[in-house]
Amino acid sequence: MMGAAGVTEELKARNPMRWAGLMNTLKAQVEEVLLQELVYIRFWA
C-alpha cells in the first residue's frame, strides 16, 4: 500500500509533513480493513 501511495524514504526526507499525512491515512485504511475482516470472521464464519 505504501508503494502505491507514493510513500518513500525520499519523500520522508524531502517533505516530512506530506509523508506523515500519507502514513496517517494509510494507517487508518489498514485499521479499517482489519476491523472489517475481524467483524466478518467473528460474525459470519
XYZ file of C-alpha atoms in Angstrom:
45
model
C 0.000 0.000 0.000
C 2.853 2.356 0.765
C 4.343 1.957 -2.689
C 1.003 2.563 -4.370
C 0.515 5.722 -2.307
C 3.989 7.021 -3.153
C 5.261 6.855 0.416
C 9.028 6.535 0.186
C 12.088 7.344 2.251
C 12.888 10.046 -0.305
C 9.505 11.673 0.325
C 10.128 11.406 4.072
C 13.410 13.306 3.693
C 12.091 15.842 1.197
C 8.627 16.571 2.599
C 8.119 15.147 6.113
C 4.695 16.718 6.636
C 3.288 15.159 3.459
C 4.890 11.834 4.401
C 3.313 11.930 7.868
C -0.087 12.750 6.406
C 0.105 9.879 3.949
C 1.256 7.496 6.674
C -1.664 8.513 8.894
C -4.072 7.953 6.009
C -2.584 4.535 5.261
C -2.744 3.558 8.934
C -6.434 4.453 9.067
C -7.103 2.470 5.886
C -5.303 -0.605 7.209
C -7.154 -0.397 10.521
C -10.473 -0.194 8.660
C -9.667 -3.267 6.560
C -8.576 -5.233 9.627
C -11.680 -4.295 11.577
C -13.906 -5.299 8.647
C -12.111 -8.637 8.409
C -12.394 -9.260 12.146
C -16.105 -8.485 12.104
C -16.590 -10.753 9.112
C -14.661 -13.611 10.721
C -16.416 -13.254 14.080
C -19.993 -12.929 12.849
C -20.038 -14.797 9.536
C -17.551 -17.604 9.892
